[in-house]
Every structure is written in structure tokens, then in C-alpha cells.
């Protein structure tokens, strides 16, 4: 069963696993969008402190709150696919959750670019939470790519999360 939001996020709850999908346009080039997603200095502005080696077989650590490896909101995993400037796929391990996968694909769209984000192998409750969370991060990525001040997480999360609460 799926629930779609107006900004393109879809949460799909299946019998064994759930997934979250976004297809978001950005007013920038595919190369610039790729750079915004994978460059640690730029990712820090909208996503969090990104550490590691973004190549196949490399590992990463994403610190979404405090830039400390022992913080509660640190995701980490292994890079499965890295084909600049188009595809990044990785395992996603977050405290208290089973391992899942995230795939980001950058596509050309006229004069702009589209980011397709797919987060799979989630349980239903996690998928609903990630629906709201990824929605906020992609809104913040839009702010960054457009050269606007990046809005605070707390300013956006409660409203975005509510959009996905009843998904599935």
C-alpha cells in the first residue's frame, strides 16, 4: 500500500518491508546536484557532517546532528555503487534499526536536474519517519542549491512528518 504526498514523496508498505521514494527537481545542473550531495563541505550545509570514502567498497559516516561519532543520530555503512555524477547506492545503518539501503540517482531534466531517492528494506514505522525526514532534507537541499538560507530542521520536521504518519 502506498501514500503519496504533494511534493513527490511516496511511502510504500509491503508485507515484508517498506520503502520511501522521492523524485525532486532542482534548478541546477546534474553535476552541481551531484556535488551538493557528495561533497562533504556542501553536504554539511543541508544534510550533516559527511565523513568517509565515497567509492565502491568504501565506508561513510553521516553525522546528522552533532559532529561526533558517538552521537545518537549517526548513520553509517558501505558504498555499493558510485558512478559520478549519476548514481550513489549505500547500505544504511542507523542506531536501533535494521540495515537498509539508500540509492540516489541524478538525472538531467531540461535545464535542471532531478534527484531520485529510494530508501528500501525499512520496517513500516521507520518508513513513515524517513518519509518526513527525507522530505525535510530534500527541502533543505533545494534551499542550498537555490542559494537561499537553508531552513532549520526543527522549522520543517513536524509538518513534514505529519504528511507520512498514516502511510500504508
C-alpha positions as a printed Julia matrix, in Angstrom:
168×3 Matrix{Float64}:
  0.0    0.0     0.0
  1.34   3.47   -0.89
  0.73   7.01    0.25
  1.96   9.9    -1.9
  2.46  13.46   -0.73
  2.14  16.6    -2.87
  5.92  17.1    -3.07
  6.59  13.73   -4.61
  7.35  11.54   -1.61
  5.87   8.05   -1.59
  5.88   5.59    1.29
  5.1    2.02    0.22
  4.39  -0.56    2.92
  4.71  -4.18    1.8
  4.2   -7.42    3.71
  7.91  -7.86    4.48
  9.42  -4.4     4.08
  8.67  -0.79    3.28
 10.32   1.86    1.15
 10.39   5.6     0.65
 10.77   7.2    -2.79
 11.24  10.83   -3.77
 11.6   12.36   -7.21
 12.56  16.01   -6.74
 13.52  18.59   -9.37
 16.27  21.12   -8.67
 17.13  24.29  -10.58
 20.76  23.34  -11.12
 22.85  21.09  -13.33
 23.19  17.35  -12.67
 26.89  17.87  -11.93
 26.18  20.58   -9.36
 23.44  18.48   -7.74
 25.82  15.51   -7.52
 28.42  17.77   -5.93
 25.86  19.1    -3.41
 25.03  15.52   -2.41
 28.55  14.06   -2.27
 30.94  16.89   -1.36
 31.42  16.89    2.44
 31.62  20.7     2.68
 28.35  21.13    0.79
 26.54  18.17    2.39
 27.25  19.67    5.81
 25.11  22.7     4.9
 21.86  20.76    4.31
 22.36  17.15    5.47
 25.09  16.8     8.08
 28.78  16.08    8.54
 29.76  13.51    5.93
 32.93  11.52    6.59
 34.44   8.63    4.67
 35.43   7.39    1.27
 32.69   7.63   -1.38
 33.92   4.9    -3.7
 32.73   1.33   -4.21
 33.81  -0.66   -1.16
 34.47   2.49    0.85
 32.65   3.37    4.04
 30.93   6.53    5.19
 29.58   8.06    8.35
 26.87  10.72    8.29
 26.5   12.76   11.47
 23.15  14.49   11.15
 23.24  16.33   14.47
 26.4   16.94   16.41
 29.59  16.18   14.53
 30.55  13.37   16.94
 30.87   9.67   16.06
 29.1    8.66   19.28
 26.05  10.91   18.77
 22.56   9.35   18.61
 21.86  10.39   15.01
 24.79   8.91   13.09
 24.2    6.72   10.04
 26.99   4.66    8.58
 27.54   1.97    6.01
 29.3    0.82    2.88
 29.28   2.29   -0.61
 27.81  -0.28   -3.02
 27.64   1.81   -6.23
 29.33   5.12   -7.01
 29.06   6.31  -10.61
 29.66  10.08  -10.61
 27.72  12.16  -11.42
 24.7    9.87  -11.62
 24.34   7.06   -9.04
 25.24   6.55   -5.4
 23.97   3.49   -3.53
 24.88   2.54    0.0
 23.93   0.47    2.99
 22.31   2.49    5.79
 22.77   1.52    9.4
 21.15   3.75   11.99
 21.05   3.04   15.76
 18.1    0.85   16.74
 17.11  -0.05   13.16
 17.78  -2.93   10.82
 20.13  -2.32    7.91
 18.51  -0.72    4.88
 19.67   0.72    1.57
 19.67   4.19    0.07
 20.04   4.86   -3.66
 20.34   8.38   -5.07
 20.14   8.88   -8.82
 20.73  12.23  -10.52
 19.04  12.8   -13.89
 19.04  15.61  -16.44
 15.65  17.35  -16.68
 15.57  20.07  -19.33
 17.76  22.87  -17.97
 17.71  21.41  -14.46
 18.27  18.17  -12.62
 16.15  15.6   -10.78
 17.19  13.64   -7.72
 15.51  10.27   -7.31
 15.99   8.98   -3.77
 14.97   5.43   -2.88
 15.31   4.12    0.69
 14.45   0.4     0.87
 14.34  -2.54    3.31
 12.68  -0.48    6.06
 10.03  -1.52    8.54
  6.72   0.36    8.33
  7.31   2.71   11.27
 10.8    3.61   10.05
  9.49   4.26    6.52
  6.92   6.73    7.84
  9.62   8.54    9.81
 12.03   8.57    6.89
  9.27   9.95    4.67
  9.17  13.08    6.8
 12.91  13.14    7.4
 13.99  12.79    3.77
 11.33  15.33    2.81
 12.97  17.88    5.13
 16.47  17.09    3.89
 15.41  17.42    0.25
 13.7   20.76    1.02
 16.96  21.88    2.66
 18.91  20.66   -0.39
 16.63  22.81   -2.55
 17.4   25.82   -0.35
 21.12  25.14   -0.7
 21.06  24.63   -4.49
 18.94  27.75   -4.98
 21.32  29.88   -2.9
 18.71  30.59   -0.2
 19.39  30.33    3.52
 18.94  26.68    4.5
 15.95  26.36    6.8
 16.38  24.76   10.2
 15.38  21.11   10.66
 13.1   21.98   13.58
 11.29  24.57   11.46
 10.22  21.91    8.95
 10.13  18.44   10.52
  6.85  18.37   12.49
  4.77  19.43    9.48
  6.61  17.17    7.0
  6.44  14.18    9.36
  2.67  14.55    9.75
  2.25  14.07    5.98
  3.52  10.49    6.28
  2.06   9.43    9.63
 -0.78   7.39    8.13
  1.08   5.96    5.14
  0.43   2.32    4.46
